[in-house]
Short mmCIF file of C-alpha atoms in Angstrom, two decimals:
data_model
loop_
_atom_site.label_atom_id
_atom_site.label_comp_id
_atom_site.label_asym_id
_atom_site.label_seq_id
_atom_site.Cartn_x
_atom_site.Cartn_y
_atom_site.Cartn_z
CA UNK X 1 0.00 0.00 0.00
CA UNK X 2 2.80 2.39 0.85
CA UNK X 3 4.55 1.58 -2.43
CA UNK X 4 1.37 2.26 -4.39
CA UNK X 5 0.85 5.53 -2.57
CA UNK X 6 4.41 6.59 -3.33
CA UNK X 7 4.02 5.75 -6.99
CA UNK X 8 0.75 7.71 -7.14
CA UNK X 9 2.46 10.74 -5.60
CA UNK X 10 5.31 10.52 -8.11
CA UNK X 11 2.84 10.15 -10.94
CA UNK X 12 0.78 13.22 -9.95
CA UNK X 13 3.03 15.16 -7.58
CA UNK X 14 1.52 18.51 -8.62
CA UNK X 15 -1.94 17.51 -7.40
CA UNK X 16 -0.43 16.22 -4.16
CA UNK X 17 1.40 19.51 -3.49
CA UNK X 18 -1.67 21.65 -4.22
CA UNK X 19 -3.85 19.40 -2.07
CA UNK X 20 -1.39 19.68 0.84
CA UNK X 21 -1.19 23.46 0.50
CA UNK X 22 -5.00 23.73 0.39
CA UNK X 23 -5.44 21.59 3.49
CA UNK X 24 -2.75 23.59 5.30
CA UNK X 25 -4.46 26.88 4.46
CA UNK X 26 -7.83 25.46 5.58
CA UNK X 27 -6.42 24.34 8.93
CA UNK X 28 -4.58 27.66 9.34
CA UNK X 29 -7.71 29.73 8.68
CA UNK X 30 -9.67 27.58 11.15
CA UNK X 31 -7.05 28.12 13.86
CA UNK X 32 -6.93 31.88 13.17
CA UNK X 33 -10.72 32.20 13.41
CA UNK X 34 -10.76 30.26 16.67
CA UNK X 35 -7.97 32.46 18.06
CA UNK X 36 -9.74 35.67 17.04
CA UNK X 37 -12.97 34.50 18.64
CA UNK X 38 -11.28 33.54 21.90
CA UNK X 39 -9.42 36.87 21.92
CA UNK X 40 -12.62 38.86 21.43
CA UNK X 41 -14.36 36.93 24.20
CA UNK X 42 -11.38 37.47 26.50
CA UNK X 43 -11.28 41.21 25.78
CA UNK X 44 -15.02 41.44 26.37
CA UNK X 45 -14.69 39.75 29.77
CA UNK X 46 -11.78 41.89 30.98
CA UNK X 47 -14.05 44.63 32.29
CA UNK X 48 -16.28 42.12 34.06
CA UNK X 49 -13.36 40.27 35.61
CA UNK X 50 -11.72 43.52 36.67
CA UNK X 51 -14.78 44.64 38.61
CA UNK X 52 -14.72 41.52 40.76
CA UNK X 53 -18.41 42.05 41.54
CA UNK X 54 -20.91 39.23 42.01
CA UNK X 55 -23.87 41.61 41.75
CA UNK X 56 -24.33 45.05 40.19
CA UNK X 57 -26.72 47.65 41.57
CA UNK X 58 -27.77 50.08 38.83
CA UNK X 59 -30.41 52.67 38.17
CA UNK X 60 -33.96 51.41 37.82
CA UNK X 61 -35.27 50.67 34.30
CA UNK X 62 -31.78 50.63 32.78
CA UNK X 63 -29.92 47.80 31.08
CA UNK X 64 -26.97 47.70 33.43
CA UNK X 65 -23.62 49.42 33.85
CA UNK X 66 -22.25 48.66 30.36
CA UNK X 67 -25.16 48.63 27.90
CA UNK X 68 -26.74 51.87 29.10
CA UNK X 69 -25.90 54.89 31.21
CA UNK X 70 -26.83 54.38 34.85
CA UNK X 71 -26.58 56.74 37.82
CA UNK X 72 -27.37 56.14 41.50
CA UNK X 73 -26.79 58.01 44.75
CA UNK X 74 -23.19 57.74 45.92
CA UNK X 75 -24.17 56.81 49.47
CA UNK X 76 -26.35 53.86 48.43
CA UNK X 77 -23.48 51.43 49.00
CA UNK X 78 -23.86 51.94 52.77
CA UNK X 79 -27.40 50.59 52.58
CA UNK X 80 -26.19 47.65 50.51
CA UNK X 81 -23.45 46.87 53.03
CA UNK X 82 -26.10 46.58 55.74
CA UNK X 83 -27.90 43.80 53.84
CA UNK X 84 -27.36 40.19 54.97
CA UNK X 85 -24.84 38.26 52.89
CA UNK X 86 -23.02 41.32 51.51
CA UNK X 87 -19.34 41.35 52.45
CA UNK X 88 -18.08 44.21 50.28
CA UNK X 89 -19.63 47.10 48.37
CA UNK X 90 -18.11 50.13 46.67
CA UNK X 91 -18.88 52.76 44.07
CA UNK X 92 -17.28 52.73 40.63
CA UNK X 93 -17.72 54.94 37.57
CA UNK X 94 -17.07 54.26 33.88
CA UNK X 95 -16.65 57.12 31.41
CA UNK X 96 -15.59 56.73 27.77
CA UNK X 97 -13.91 59.97 26.78
CA UNK X 98 -10.87 61.61 25.20
CA UNK X 99 -7.84 61.82 27.50
CA UNK X 100 -5.40 64.57 26.55
CA UNK X 101 -1.64 64.42 26.79
CA UNK X 102 -0.07 67.57 25.45
CA UNK X 103 -1.47 68.15 21.98
CA UNK X 104 -2.60 64.54 21.40
CA UNK X 105 -5.84 62.85 22.41
CA UNK X 106 -6.40 59.20 23.26
CA UNK X 107 -9.84 57.61 23.43
CA UNK X 108 -10.01 55.64 26.67
CA UNK X 109 -12.39 54.35 29.29
CA UNK X 110 -11.79 56.31 32.48
CA UNK X 111 -12.55 54.19 35.56
CA UNK X 112 -13.15 55.94 38.86
CA UNK X 113 -12.21 53.65 41.76
CA UNK X 114 -13.01 54.07 45.42
CA UNK X 115 -10.23 54.07 48.05
CA UNK X 116 -9.12 50.56 48.88
CA UNK X 117 -6.75 47.92 47.57
CA UNK X 118 -6.54 45.51 44.60
CA UNK X 119 -8.50 42.30 44.99
CA UNK X 120 -10.64 43.82 47.76
CA UNK X 121 -12.23 46.95 46.35
CA UNK X 122 -14.10 46.48 43.03
CA UNK X 123 -12.64 48.16 39.97
CA UNK X 124 -8.96 48.27 40.91
CA UNK X 125 -6.43 46.99 38.35
CA UNK X 126 -5.39 43.49 39.36
CA UNK X 127 -1.72 43.81 38.48
CA UNK X 128 0.85 46.34 37.28
CA UNK X 129 3.79 46.03 34.91
CA UNK X 130 5.46 49.22 36.16
CA UNK X 131 5.04 51.83 38.86
CA UNK X 132 2.60 51.60 41.76
CA UNK X 133 -1.09 51.74 42.56
CA UNK X 134 -3.04 54.93 43.32
CA UNK X 135 -2.40 56.03 46.91
CA UNK X 136 -3.79 59.59 46.89
CA UNK X 137 -7.36 60.74 46.63
CA UNK X 138 -6.65 63.12 43.76
CA UNK X 139 -4.52 63.65 40.66
CA UNK X 140 -3.00 60.17 40.23
CA UNK X 141 -3.71 57.68 37.46
CA UNK X 142 -2.89 54.13 36.39
CA UNK X 143 -3.03 53.62 32.62
CA UNK X 144 -2.97 50.65 30.30
CA UNK X 145 0.17 50.40 28.16
CA UNK X 146 -2.02 50.47 25.03
CA UNK X 147 -2.68 54.17 25.67
CA UNK X 148 0.97 54.94 24.96
CA UNK X 149 1.37 56.78 28.26
CA UNK X 150 4.47 56.42 30.39
CA UNK X 151 5.26 56.85 34.05
CA UNK X 152 5.30 60.50 35.01
CA UNK X 153 3.15 61.69 32.10
CA UNK X 154 0.65 64.43 32.87
CA UNK X 155 -2.86 63.67 31.61
CA UNK X 156 -5.63 66.19 31.20
CA UNK X 157 -9.05 64.81 32.13
CA UNK X 158 -11.52 67.66 31.85
CA UNK X 159 -9.94 70.37 34.05
CA UNK X 160 -7.79 68.10 36.21
CA UNK X 161 -4.15 67.21 35.68
CA UNK X 162 -3.40 63.59 36.65
CA UNK X 163 0.06 62.06 36.87
CA UNK X 164 0.58 58.49 35.65
CA UNK X 165 2.02 56.57 38.61
CA UNK X 166 1.47 53.03 37.34
CA UNK X 167 1.05 51.01 34.15
CA UNK X 168 -1.11 47.93 33.68
CA UNK X 169 -1.55 45.56 30.74
CA UNK X 170 -4.53 44.16 28.80
CA UNK X 171 -7.09 46.26 30.63
CA UNK X 172 -9.53 47.25 27.90
CA UNK X 173 -13.25 47.88 27.65
CA UNK X 174 -15.67 45.71 25.68
CA UNK X 175 -15.17 48.01 22.68
CA UNK X 176 -11.38 47.72 22.86
CA UNK X 177 -10.63 51.12 24.43
CA UNK X 178 -7.72 51.03 26.91
CA UNK X 179 -8.52 51.90 30.52
CA UNK X 180 -7.25 54.76 32.65
CA UNK X 181 -7.88 54.40 36.39
CA UNK X 182 -8.26 57.52 38.52
CA UNK X 183 -9.62 58.32 41.96
CA UNK X 184 -13.39 58.23 42.34
CA UNK X 185 -13.55 61.89 43.38
CA UNK X 186 -11.75 62.99 40.22
CA UNK X 187 -14.02 60.81 38.08
CA UNK X 188 -17.11 62.40 39.61
CA UNK X 189 -15.73 65.84 38.84
CA UNK X 190 -15.08 64.81 35.25
CA UNK X 191 -18.63 63.52 34.92
CA UNK X 192 -20.08 66.74 36.37
CA UNK X 193 -17.94 68.98 34.19
CA UNK X 194 -19.06 67.03 31.14
CA UNK X 195 -22.66 67.90 31.84
CA UNK X 196 -21.70 71.47 32.72
CA UNK X 197 -19.94 71.92 29.39
CA UNK X 198 -22.98 70.70 27.53
CA UNK X 199 -25.17 73.20 29.40
CA UNK X 200 -22.76 76.02 28.61
CA UNK X 201 -22.60 74.98 24.96
CA UNK X 202 -26.37 74.98 24.75
CA UNK X 203 -26.58 78.41 26.39
CA UNK X 204 -24.02 79.91 24.03
CA UNK X 205 -25.71 78.45 20.96
CA UNK X 206 -29.00 80.08 21.94
CA UNK X 207 -27.45 83.52 22.33
CA UNK X 208 -29.04 86.06 20.05
CA UNK X 209 -32.15 84.01 19.41
CA UNK X 210 -35.62 84.96 20.63
CA UNK X 211 -36.66 82.92 23.63
CA UNK X 212 -40.15 81.63 24.22
CA UNK X 213 -41.69 80.56 27.48
CA UNK X 214 -42.82 76.95 27.55
CA UNK X 215 -45.44 75.67 29.97
CA UNK X 216 -43.97 73.90 32.95
CA UNK X 217 -45.49 70.78 34.36
CA UNK X 218 -44.67 68.31 37.06
CA UNK X 219 -41.78 66.10 36.01
CA UNK X 220 -41.11 62.54 37.11
CA UNK X 221 -37.57 61.73 38.16
CA UNK X 222 -36.33 58.25 37.20
CA UNK X 223 -36.06 55.79 40.01
CA UNK X 224 -32.63 55.13 41.43
#
């Protein structure tokens, strides 16, 4: 049988070579597709794994912390801590925005983390490749290496200047944006200033136009 197979290959070696190349390409494409799929799933789970939370508490009638914007009172975690079976609770914010360094901008997910420590407080980066974790309540940041930032760089997030004190790796959002971790107080200021800028932009765009009075009714605030 082996002799016959060898003779067949010698008789039609061109077909044998093309068949081998085709099978190799087919196997290679299959492995590449499997690798891309596993990589996308892994990147999509990074944000979930980083939070370390077993249960999320979000605003009522919203789709959760990632699919839709959600806002709750910052002191609600104290009520949650008082519930039976809850061992740890903390606030965390997620803002996708442009982070400025000098004259260049980088699109990143800014994560506001509460005071604590990695592995205990939700949202903290699990590991660093350089530098240290955030130890101050203001103006310090830990960035993913994919942002291109280095230790000691000064980042502009809204009106605040944050210094990069640590670098982490493979910390990206579900859309692939690298993460920048800052103190929770600074993240709240950035979120407030974002809304303030929109209000100012709307006020300036209406300058010079006639204003009309609209009837005011009783509004219903969304549940939190």
